[in-house]
Amino acid sequence: QLLEAGYKVRGSGRSALGETELRHTLSKHTSKLENFDFFVANLEQDNGWDDAIKGCQYVMHVASPFPLKLPKHEDDLIVPARDGTLRVLQCAAKNAVKRVIMTSSIAAIVYGQPRNQLFTEDTWANVDGPGIGAYQKSKALAERAAWDFIENSKPEGMALTVINPGLILGPVLSKDYGTSGELIRKFMSKEIPAIPNMGWACVDVRDVAAAHIAAISEEKTSGQRLICANEHASMRDIAHILDKEFGHQYKIPTRSVPDFVVRFVALFDKDARITLNDLGVRQDLDNTKIKNILKWQTRSLEEMVVDMGKSLIEHGIV
């Protein structure tokens, strides 16, 4: 979207090996690759960041560890997320960047506290509270570190805007897809035999991208967190959409599974244990701010689920 909007874009990757595949993937979606440059930079190392950021007016800090499985230790996620964020901010300040737009998550807002409330940008996840995992902690602590850096360092001329997306659905661009896509893949691959009582506030990846780009030129986003998600959607809602669209080709589960069964399975299955934080609770969020400031509009749940499903088929993932 940045390239299509006319920006000159630099992307970073942990090694040069990824550049060829990345360019190949991007070439299917834009004809403006002459405006794209690639730099090697790792969130856990200082090398490369100065070269990547020097001369840039804006920095989008999108990367953060989001594994499919529980880490051996929570610091395996927290340290690179927090330290990587500070590394990028310090380099951006050094190079007189005008604005850093950081991708956080609603994980930094809703977890570790009662869910029977409407969450706004004023709410922070309680990293010491019940029902919060390593990933949620990493997002909250990394975002806290970013705001603390701005407050304490006061980098001249540099503003920080934070986008807090929900569960990101929508089309994937290649076989190398994000962890959020696992929900739809597992539904379509018969890896979820029945539907647990859980759900999330979802958002289309294209709408998340559009929010980042709109925030570049909108001064009112300076110093703001912006919830970037639609209303809560249950796994039953998602399964119903998939069954309606793909049920003739894929056997989508339609039966429910009781909460006690999910809890029992989680005693033996570490992957299932990750889901317990969302079992039987909701994510009700107020997205008024992003709609008012950025005039942000969203795709429907049906469109983001169907388009993700079609893209998983297209790339041979299911």
C-alpha positions as a printed NumPy array, in Angstrom:
array([[  0.   ,   0.   ,   0.   ],
       [  2.896,   2.366,   0.723],
       [  4.416,   1.685,  -2.687],
       [  1.084,   2.092,  -4.425],
       [  0.595,   5.418,  -2.605],
       [  3.865,   6.705,  -4.082],
       [  6.204,   6.394,  -1.108],
       [  9.808,   5.306,  -1.377],
       [ 10.007,   2.36 ,   0.995],
       [ 12.776,   0.552,   2.813],
       [ 12.11 ,  -2.849,   4.298],
       [ 14.22 ,  -4.763,   6.796],
       [ 14.846,  -8.452,   7.256],
       [ 17.027, -10.523,   9.548],
       [ 19.171, -11.786,   6.674],
       [ 19.813, -11.012,   3.025],
       [ 18.417, -14.42 ,   2.098],
       [ 14.862, -13.143,   2.419],
       [ 15.146, -10.329,  -0.098],
       [ 14.66 , -12.401,  -3.253],
       [ 11.531, -14.107,  -1.955],
       [ 10.157, -10.827,  -0.622],
       [ 10.637,  -9.053,  -3.946],
       [  9.015, -11.983,  -5.745],
       [  5.997, -11.812,  -3.44 ],
       [  5.674,  -8.033,  -3.717],
       [  5.958,  -8.152,  -7.51 ],
       [  2.602,  -9.956,  -7.636],
       [  0.884,  -7.047,  -5.92 ],
       [  2.633,  -3.876,  -7.11 ],
       [  4.446,  -2.628, -10.188],
       [  6.426,  -0.034,  -8.239],
       [  9.295,  -2.102,  -6.861],
       [ 11.787,   0.438,  -8.192],
       [ 10.871,   2.434,  -5.075],
       [ 11.696,  -0.424,  -2.712],
       [ 15.052,  -1.053,  -1.015],
       [ 15.979,  -3.862,   1.37 ],
       [ 18.25 ,  -3.646,   4.417],
       [ 19.486,  -6.357,   6.755],
       [ 18.653,  -5.479,  10.372],
       [ 17.883,  -7.701,  13.364],
       [ 15.871,  -6.46 ,  16.357],
       [ 18.343,  -8.176,  18.673],
       [ 21.419,  -6.452,  17.208],
       [ 22.54 ,  -2.84 ,  16.718],
       [ 24.123,  -3.463,  13.313],
       [ 22.18 ,  -2.328,  10.267],
       [ 19.599,  -0.041,  11.824],
       [ 21.464,   3.197,  11.233],
       [ 21.921,   2.387,   7.538],
       [ 18.279,   1.38 ,   7.19 ],
       [ 16.803,   4.458,   8.889],
       [ 19.21 ,   7.221,   7.839],
       [ 17.419,   9.605,   5.478],
       [ 13.914,   8.317,   6.271],
       [ 11.158,  10.719,   7.304],
       [  8.938,   8.027,   8.821],
       [  9.519,   4.654,  10.441],
       [  6.903,   1.916,  10.848],
       [  7.963,  -0.539,  13.538],
       [  5.859,  -3.558,  12.621],
       [  7.964,  -6.553,  13.671],
       [  7.55 ,  -8.448,  16.946],
       [  7.888, -12.145,  17.884],
       [  4.545, -14.008,  17.63 ],
       [  5.228, -17.777,  17.807],
       [  2.797, -20.604,  17.226],
       [  3.863, -22.369,  20.412],
       [  4.519, -21.341,  23.996],
       [  8.139, -20.232,  24.472],
       [ 10.38 , -22.05 ,  26.949],
       [ 10.612, -18.797,  28.887],
       [  8.536, -15.629,  28.55 ],
       [ 11.705, -13.555,  28.154],
       [ 12.244, -15.261,  24.794],
       [  9.421, -13.002,  23.589],
       [  9.6  , -10.067,  25.988],
       [ 13.287,  -9.193,  25.576],
       [ 13.434,  -8.976,  21.753],
       [ 10.065,  -7.183,  21.63 ],
       [ 11.035,  -4.565,  24.216],
       [ 14.705,  -4.167,  23.326],
       [ 13.997,  -4.207,  19.608],
       [ 11.463,  -1.422,  20.013],
       [ 13.935,   0.716,  21.939],
       [ 16.667,  -0.015,  19.382],
       [ 14.454,   1.253,  16.543],
       [ 13.284,   4.331,  18.484],
       [ 16.8  ,   5.305,  19.496],
       [ 18.023,   5.047,  15.925],
       [ 14.984,   6.952,  14.62 ],
       [ 15.603,   9.777,  17.09 ],
       [ 19.291,   9.881,  16.15 ],
       [ 18.373,  10.249,  12.471],
       [ 15.74 ,  12.989,  12.983],
       [ 12.763,  10.879,  11.887],
       [  9.515,  12.87 ,  11.956],
       [  7.204,  10.118,  13.155],
       [  7.428,   6.514,  14.327],
       [  4.29 ,   4.447,  13.861],
       [  4.473,   1.384,  16.063],
       [  2.338,  -1.716,  15.644],
       [  1.285,  -2.808,  19.114],
       [ -1.81 ,  -4.935,  19.771],
       [ -5.039,  -5.009,  21.726],
       [ -3.066,  -7.577,  23.736],
       [ -1.492,  -4.521,  25.381],
       [ -4.968,  -3.338,  26.375],
       [ -7.324,  -6.149,  27.374],
       [ -5.368,  -8.946,  29.086],
       [ -4.724,  -9.55 ,  32.77 ],
       [ -7.968,  -7.964,  33.948],
       [-11.757,  -8.55 ,  33.948],
       [-13.284,  -8.648,  30.489],
       [-16.764,  -7.464,  31.469],
       [-16.02 ,  -3.911,  30.342],
       [-15.678,  -1.797,  27.214],
       [-11.973,  -1.272,  26.578],
       [-10.567,   2.036,  25.343],
       [ -7.083,   3.337,  24.614],
       [ -6.864,   4.517,  28.216],
       [ -6.769,   0.914,  29.429],
       [ -3.538,  -1.04 ,  29.813],
       [ -3.055,  -4.78 ,  30.156],
       [ -2.07 ,  -5.872,  33.651],
       [  1.143,  -7.834,  33.101],
       [  0.893,  -9.237,  36.632],
       [ -2.788, -10.127,  36.37 ],
       [ -4.494, -13.461,  35.723],
       [ -5.06 , -14.742,  32.214],
       [ -2.104, -13.074,  30.534],
       [  0.507, -14.981,  28.556],
       [  4.039, -14.334,  27.351],
       [  2.953, -12.84 ,  24.021],
       [  0.48 , -10.449,  25.646],
       [  3.134,  -9.399,  28.174],
       [  5.654,  -8.801,  25.4  ],
       [  3.296,  -6.47 ,  23.542],
       [  2.357,  -4.516,  26.676],
       [  5.934,  -4.152,  27.917],
       [  7.281,  -3.204,  24.481],
       [  4.643,  -0.51 ,  24.063],
       [  5.219,   0.789,  27.606],
       [  8.933,   1.   ,  26.814],
       [  8.16 ,   3.028,  23.686],
       [  6.035,   5.583,  25.535],
       [  8.592,   5.801,  28.355],
       [ 11.326,   6.483,  25.792],
       [  9.354,   9.355,  24.267],
       [  8.516,  10.825,  27.665],
       [ 12.033,  10.555,  29.077],
       [ 14.131,  11.319,  25.991],
       [ 11.795,  13.858,  24.373],
       [ 13.387,  13.444,  20.912],
       [ 13.168,  16.788,  19.146],
       [ 10.735,  16.812,  16.236],
       [  9.839,  13.109,  16.505],
       [  6.316,  11.954,  17.329],
       [  5.087,   8.479,  18.241],
       [  1.798,   6.96 ,  17.089],
       [  0.759,   3.454,  18.2  ],
       [ -1.7  ,   1.256,  16.305],
       [ -3.333,  -1.508,  18.399],
       [ -4.864,  -4.119,  16.048],
       [ -7.067,  -7.015,  17.057],
       [ -6.807, -10.512,  15.572],
       [ -5.59 ,  -9.854,  12.042],
       [ -7.399, -11.749,   9.286],
       [ -7.677, -11.067,   5.55 ],
       [ -5.636, -12.364,   2.599],
       [ -2.09 , -13.676,   2.991],
       [  0.447, -12.756,   0.31 ],
       [  2.439, -16.001,   0.168],
       [  3.076, -19.334,   1.892],
       [  5.089, -17.405,   4.493],
       [  2.05 , -16.152,   6.385],
       [  1.506, -14.685,   9.849],
       [  0.498, -16.612,  12.957],
       [ -2.964, -15.027,  12.913],
       [ -3.721, -17.087,   9.811],
       [ -3.523, -20.312,  11.804],
       [ -7.115, -19.998,  13.022],
       [ -8.583, -20.126,   9.516],
       [ -6.056, -22.718,   8.324],
       [ -6.894, -25.061,  11.212],
       [-10.624, -24.716,  10.564],
       [-10.148, -25.574,   6.881],
       [ -7.626, -28.377,   7.55 ],
       [ -9.875, -30.241,  10.02 ],
       [ -7.466, -29.576,  12.891],
       [-10.261, -28.053,  14.988],
       [-12.865, -30.827,  15.406],
       [-15.358, -28.72 ,  17.362],
       [-15.841, -25.037,  18.198],
       [-14.618, -23.709,  21.562],
       [-16.466, -20.893,  23.312],
       [-14.033, -18.108,  22.508],
       [-13.557, -15.212,  20.151],
       [-11.671, -12.025,  19.405],
       [-12.053,  -8.517,  18.054],
       [-10.922,  -9.053,  14.466],
       [ -9.597,  -6.725,  11.765],
       [ -8.603,  -7.055,   8.127],
       [ -4.882,  -6.796,   7.389],
       [ -5.605,  -4.336,   4.566],
       [ -7.423,  -2.039,   6.979],
       [ -4.53 ,  -2.235,   9.453],
       [ -2.145,  -1.212,   6.686],
       [ -4.423,   1.658,   5.674],
       [ -4.493,   2.916,   9.278],
       [ -0.69 ,   2.975,   9.433],
       [ -0.461,   4.955,   6.21 ],
       [ -3.206,   7.415,   7.181],
       [ -1.4  ,   8.078,  10.468],
       [  1.692,   9.334,   8.61 ],
       [  0.166,  12.658,   7.653],
       [ -2.352,  13.129,  10.466],
       [ -0.854,  15.289,  13.211],
       [ -3.72 ,  14.427,  15.563],
       [ -2.293,  10.932,  15.924],
       [  0.845,  12.252,  17.635],
       [  1.107,  10.771,  21.11 ],
       [ -1.972,   8.589,  20.563],
       [ -2.812,   4.928,  20.88 ],
       [ -5.433,   3.829,  18.343],
       [ -7.534,   0.689,  18.767],
       [ -7.691,  -0.869,  15.303],
       [-10.317,  -3.611,  15.446],
       [-13.939,  -4.416,  14.711],
       [-16.487,  -5.782,  17.128],
       [-15.979,  -9.077,  18.936],
       [-16.494, -12.168,  16.768],
       [-16.882, -15.669,  18.137],
       [-15.257, -18.748,  16.669],
       [-18.784, -19.893,  15.855],
       [-19.31 , -16.739,  13.766],
       [-16.087, -17.43 ,  11.878],
       [-16.863, -21.119,  11.389],
       [-20.329, -20.285,  10.049],
       [-18.839, -17.957,   7.424],
       [-16.272, -20.573,   6.374],
       [-18.908, -23.31 ,   6.183],
       [-21.181, -21.143,   4.052],
       [-18.385, -20.258,   1.597],
       [-16.223, -23.392,   1.568],
       [-18.42 , -26.108,   3.105],
       [-18.872, -27.82 ,  -0.26 ],
       [-15.116, -28.406,  -0.438],
       [-13.88 , -28.391,   3.166],
       [-15.518, -29.984,   6.185],
       [-15.787, -27.059,   8.625],
       [-16.746, -27.96 ,  12.222],
       [-20.185, -26.829,  13.346],
       [-20.496, -28.539,  16.748],
       [-19.534, -26.791,  19.985],
       [-17.155, -28.143,  22.619],
       [-17.821, -27.465,  26.335],
       [-15.373, -25.261,  28.243],
       [-14.413, -28.061,  30.647],
       [-13.252, -30.205,  27.727],
       [-10.985, -27.425,  26.45 ],
       [ -9.525, -26.981,  29.94 ],
       [ -8.937, -30.72 ,  30.245],
       [ -7.166, -30.921,  26.872],
       [ -5.009, -27.928,  27.867],
       [ -3.59 , -29.96 ,  30.762],
       [ -1.755, -32.101,  28.219],
       [ -1.541, -29.854,  25.141],
       [  0.659, -26.751,  25.39 ],
       [ -0.817, -25.314,  22.182],
       [ -4.331, -25.572,  23.619],
       [ -3.101, -23.909,  26.816],
       [ -2.47 , -20.682,  24.883],
       [ -6.186, -20.372,  24.154],
       [ -7.35 , -20.509,  27.777],
       [ -6.893, -16.743,  28.21 ],
       [ -9.797, -16.208,  25.809],
       [-12.079, -19.086,  26.807],
       [-15.572, -17.912,  27.71 ],
       [-14.735, -14.179,  27.636],
       [-15.134, -11.324,  25.163],
       [-13.05 ,  -8.526,  23.674],
       [-15.359,  -5.515,  23.562],
       [-13.448,  -2.486,  22.288],
       [-14.25 ,   1.136,  21.533],
       [-12.776,   2.086,  18.147],
       [-14.328,   5.559,  18.078],
       [-10.971,   7.361,  18.225],
       [ -9.445,   5.818,  15.109],
       [-12.661,   6.346,  13.157],
       [-12.837,   9.999,  14.169],
       [ -9.176,  10.904,  13.693],
       [ -8.357,   8.856,  10.589],
       [-11.856,   8.506,   9.092],
       [-11.047,   4.815,   9.24 ],
       [-13.429,   2.334,   7.632],
       [-13.354,  -1.427,   7.972],
       [-14.201,  -4.471,   5.952],
       [-16.815,  -6.871,   7.278],
       [-15.966, -10.031,   9.18 ],
       [-17.325, -12.058,   6.269],
       [-15.036, -10.36 ,   3.742],
       [-11.869, -10.761,   5.812],
       [-12.597, -14.439,   6.635],
       [-13.556, -15.406,   3.07 ],
       [-10.61 , -13.566,   1.515],
       [ -8.203, -15.231,   3.939],
       [ -9.67 , -18.62 ,   3.126],
       [ -9.369, -18.022,  -0.621],
       [ -5.756, -16.899,  -0.281],
       [ -4.844, -19.983,   1.784],
       [ -6.242, -22.116,  -1.025],
       [ -4.495, -20.054,  -3.699],
       [ -1.077, -20.512,  -2.097],
       [ -1.579, -24.22 ,  -1.395],
       [ -1.568, -23.774,   2.374],
       [ -4.784, -25.769,   2.684]])
